[in-house]
Coordinates of C-alpha atoms in Angstrom, one line a residue:
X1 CA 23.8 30.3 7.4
X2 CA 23.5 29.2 3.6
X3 CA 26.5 28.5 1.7
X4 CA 27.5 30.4 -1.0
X5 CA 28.5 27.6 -3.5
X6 CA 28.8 29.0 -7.6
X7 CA 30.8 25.8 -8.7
X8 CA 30.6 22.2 -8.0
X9 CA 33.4 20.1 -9.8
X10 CA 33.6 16.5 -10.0
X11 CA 36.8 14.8 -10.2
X12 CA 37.5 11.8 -13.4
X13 CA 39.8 10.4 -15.9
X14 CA 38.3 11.2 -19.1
X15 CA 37.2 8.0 -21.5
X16 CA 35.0 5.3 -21.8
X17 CA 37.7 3.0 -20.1
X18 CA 37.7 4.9 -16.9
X19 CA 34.2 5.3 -16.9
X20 CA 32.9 3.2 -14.0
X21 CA 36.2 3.0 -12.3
X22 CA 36.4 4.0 -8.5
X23 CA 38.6 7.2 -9.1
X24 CA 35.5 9.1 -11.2
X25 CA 33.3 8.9 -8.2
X26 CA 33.1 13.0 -8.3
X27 CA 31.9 12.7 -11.7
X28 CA 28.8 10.3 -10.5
X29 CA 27.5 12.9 -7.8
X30 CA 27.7 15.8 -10.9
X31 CA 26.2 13.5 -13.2
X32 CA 23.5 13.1 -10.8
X33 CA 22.5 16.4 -9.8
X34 CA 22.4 16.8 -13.8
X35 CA 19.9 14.1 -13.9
X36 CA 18.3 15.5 -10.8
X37 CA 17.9 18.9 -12.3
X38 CA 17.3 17.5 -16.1
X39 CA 20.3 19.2 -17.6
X40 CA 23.1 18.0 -20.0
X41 CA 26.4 18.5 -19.5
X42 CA 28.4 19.9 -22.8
X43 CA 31.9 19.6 -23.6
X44 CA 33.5 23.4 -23.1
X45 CA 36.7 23.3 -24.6
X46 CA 38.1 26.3 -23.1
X47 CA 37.1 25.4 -19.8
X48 CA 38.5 21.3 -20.6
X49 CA 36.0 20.0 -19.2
X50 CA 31.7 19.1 -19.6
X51 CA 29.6 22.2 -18.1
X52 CA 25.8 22.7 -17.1
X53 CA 24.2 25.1 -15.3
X54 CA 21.4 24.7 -13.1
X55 CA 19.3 26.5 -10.5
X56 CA 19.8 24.6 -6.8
X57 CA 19.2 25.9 -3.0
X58 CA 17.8 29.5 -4.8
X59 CA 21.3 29.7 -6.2
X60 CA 22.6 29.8 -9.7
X61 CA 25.2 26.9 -9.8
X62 CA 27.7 25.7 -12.5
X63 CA 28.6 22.1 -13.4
X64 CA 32.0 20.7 -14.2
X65 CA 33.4 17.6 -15.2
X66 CA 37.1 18.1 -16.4
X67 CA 38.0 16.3 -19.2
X68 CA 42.2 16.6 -18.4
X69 CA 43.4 13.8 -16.5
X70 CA 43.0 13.3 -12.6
X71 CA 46.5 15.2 -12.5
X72 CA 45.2 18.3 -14.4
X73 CA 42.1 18.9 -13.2
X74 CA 43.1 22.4 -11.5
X75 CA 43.8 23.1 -15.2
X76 CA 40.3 22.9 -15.7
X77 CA 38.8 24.4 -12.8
X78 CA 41.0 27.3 -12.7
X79 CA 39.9 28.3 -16.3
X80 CA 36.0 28.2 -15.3
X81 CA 36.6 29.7 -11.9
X82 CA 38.6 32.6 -13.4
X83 CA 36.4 33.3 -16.6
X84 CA 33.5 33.7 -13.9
X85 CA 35.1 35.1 -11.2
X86 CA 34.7 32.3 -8.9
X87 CA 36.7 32.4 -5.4
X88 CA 38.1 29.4 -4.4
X89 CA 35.6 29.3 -1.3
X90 CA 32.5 29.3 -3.5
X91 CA 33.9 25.8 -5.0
X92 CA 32.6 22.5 -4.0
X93 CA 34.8 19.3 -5.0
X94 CA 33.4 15.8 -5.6
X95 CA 36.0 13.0 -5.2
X96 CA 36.8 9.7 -4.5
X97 CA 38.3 8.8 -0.6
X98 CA 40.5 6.2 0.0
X99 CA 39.8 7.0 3.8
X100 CA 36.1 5.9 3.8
X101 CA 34.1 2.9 3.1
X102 CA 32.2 2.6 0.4
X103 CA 28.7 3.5 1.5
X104 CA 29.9 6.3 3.3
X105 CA 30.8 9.8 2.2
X106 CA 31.4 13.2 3.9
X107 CA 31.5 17.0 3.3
X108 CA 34.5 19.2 4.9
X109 CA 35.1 22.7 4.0
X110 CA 39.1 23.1 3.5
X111 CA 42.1 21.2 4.3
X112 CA 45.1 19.2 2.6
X113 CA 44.9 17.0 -0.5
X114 CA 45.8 13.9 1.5
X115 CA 48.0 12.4 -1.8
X116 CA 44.9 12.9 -4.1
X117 CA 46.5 13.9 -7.1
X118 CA 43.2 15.7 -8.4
X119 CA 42.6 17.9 -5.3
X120 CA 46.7 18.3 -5.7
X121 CA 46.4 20.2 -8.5
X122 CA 43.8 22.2 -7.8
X123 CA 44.8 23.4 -4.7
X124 CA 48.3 24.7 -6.9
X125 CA 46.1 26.2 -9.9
X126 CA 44.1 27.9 -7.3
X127 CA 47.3 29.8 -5.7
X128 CA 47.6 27.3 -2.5
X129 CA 43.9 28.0 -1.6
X130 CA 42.8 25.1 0.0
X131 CA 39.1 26.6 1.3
X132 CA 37.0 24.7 -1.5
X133 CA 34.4 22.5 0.0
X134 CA 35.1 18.9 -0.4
X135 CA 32.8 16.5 -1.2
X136 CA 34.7 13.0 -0.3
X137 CA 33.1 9.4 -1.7
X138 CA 34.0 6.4 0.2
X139 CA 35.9 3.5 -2.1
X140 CA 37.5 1.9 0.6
X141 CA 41.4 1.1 0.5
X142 CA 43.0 -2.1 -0.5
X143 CA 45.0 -2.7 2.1
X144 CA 48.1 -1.9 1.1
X145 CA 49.3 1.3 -0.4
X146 CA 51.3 0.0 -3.8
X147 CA 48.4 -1.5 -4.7
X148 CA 46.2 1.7 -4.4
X149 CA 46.5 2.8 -8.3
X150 CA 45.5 -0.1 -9.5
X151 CA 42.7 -0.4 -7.0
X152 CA 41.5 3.2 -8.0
X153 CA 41.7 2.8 -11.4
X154 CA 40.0 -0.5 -10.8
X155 CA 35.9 -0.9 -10.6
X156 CA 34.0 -2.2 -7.2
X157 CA 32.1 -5.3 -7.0
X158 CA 28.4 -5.0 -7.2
X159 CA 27.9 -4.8 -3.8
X160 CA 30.5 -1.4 -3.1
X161 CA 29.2 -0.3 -6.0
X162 CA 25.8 -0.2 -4.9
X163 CA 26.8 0.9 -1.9
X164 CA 28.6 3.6 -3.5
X165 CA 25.7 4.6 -5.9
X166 CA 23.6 5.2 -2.4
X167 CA 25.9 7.0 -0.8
X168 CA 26.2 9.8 -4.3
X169 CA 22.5 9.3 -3.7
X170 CA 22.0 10.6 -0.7
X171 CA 25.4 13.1 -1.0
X172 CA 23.4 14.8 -4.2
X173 CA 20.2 15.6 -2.0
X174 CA 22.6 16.9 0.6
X175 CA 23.8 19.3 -1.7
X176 CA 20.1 21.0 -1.5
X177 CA 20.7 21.5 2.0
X178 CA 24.3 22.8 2.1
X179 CA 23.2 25.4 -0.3
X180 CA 20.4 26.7 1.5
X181 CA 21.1 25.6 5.5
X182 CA 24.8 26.1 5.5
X183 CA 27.6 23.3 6.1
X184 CA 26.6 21.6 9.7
X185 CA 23.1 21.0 9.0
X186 CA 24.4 18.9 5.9
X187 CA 27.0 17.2 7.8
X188 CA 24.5 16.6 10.5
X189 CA 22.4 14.6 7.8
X190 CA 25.0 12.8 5.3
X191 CA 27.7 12.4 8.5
X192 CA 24.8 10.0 9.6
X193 CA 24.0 8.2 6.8
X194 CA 25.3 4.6 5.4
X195 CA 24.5 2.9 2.5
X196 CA 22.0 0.1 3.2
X197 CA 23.9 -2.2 0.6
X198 CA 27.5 -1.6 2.5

């Protein structure tokens, strides 16, 4: 049972200040598979947001890094989903999870945006749809929650962020296998996996 995934969108704040900052984690697992598939992503101003298309699991898949803030990004993902006629269940989102360790991420299909302002704004540019595949990155929590922007707008210690860089790692070759073996066989193999470096 493959999944039928057109779009894969990974959540950032836009500038060289935010760049390596815990709340762009989606943008490292696009990034990646760009690497991975030796494309470049190009800035597409009427989609707001960097694009690239690549060929992954025998399917045609687009690229997107919106270039709005965290809090727009449905702005951004609406306009590429409706110039191609996406559905909201043929959408994958990479993002950063408070919930989860770093060293640890996990795939879900659906489901609320637990507070995450990206996924928030999606989910109302999409008309309430919330069946997109999530992609969630572990970055840990501080602790306390008035401290959580700064800690998301913060970057990780070497350490997490290693930790972090396996876990997009290994989430970017799971993507191979959702596409072509459907949802549970790549839960079964990134649900088991943790970062060495954690």
């Amino acid at each position: 049972m493959s999944s039928n995934i057109r779009l894969i969108v990974g959540l950032a704040n836009p500038g060289p200040e935010y760049v390596r900052t815990r709340h762009n984690a989606g943008e490292w697992l696009v990034n990646e598979l760009a690497r991975m598939h030796n494309v470049s992503l190009k800035a597409e101003s009427k989609f707001f947001g960097l694009t690239a298309r690549i060929q992954a699991g025998g399917q045609d898949l687009r690229l997107l890094i919106p270039t709005t803030f965290m809090n727009l990004s449905g702005k951004s993902v609406a306009a590429l989903a409706n110039f191609y006629s996406i559905a909201p269940e043929e959408i994958l989102v990479a993002h950063d999870e408070l919930d989860l360790p770093p060293g640890i991420a996990r795939i879900k299909k659906g489901g609320g945006h637990g507070g995450h302002n990206g996924l928030k704004d999606i989910i109302a540019k999409m008309g309430n749809n919330k069946e997109f595949y999530r992609l969630r990155i572990g970055i840990g929590h501080p602790g306390d929650r008035n401290r959580v922007a700064g800690y998301v707008l913060g970057k990780a210690q070497a350490n997490e962020q290693q930790a972090m860089d396996e876990a997009v790692d290994e989430a970017s070759r799971c993507i191979d296998i959702l596409l072509r073996d459907g949802i549970a066989k790549a839960q079964s193999r990134l649900h088991t996996f943790a970062a060495q470096s954690a």
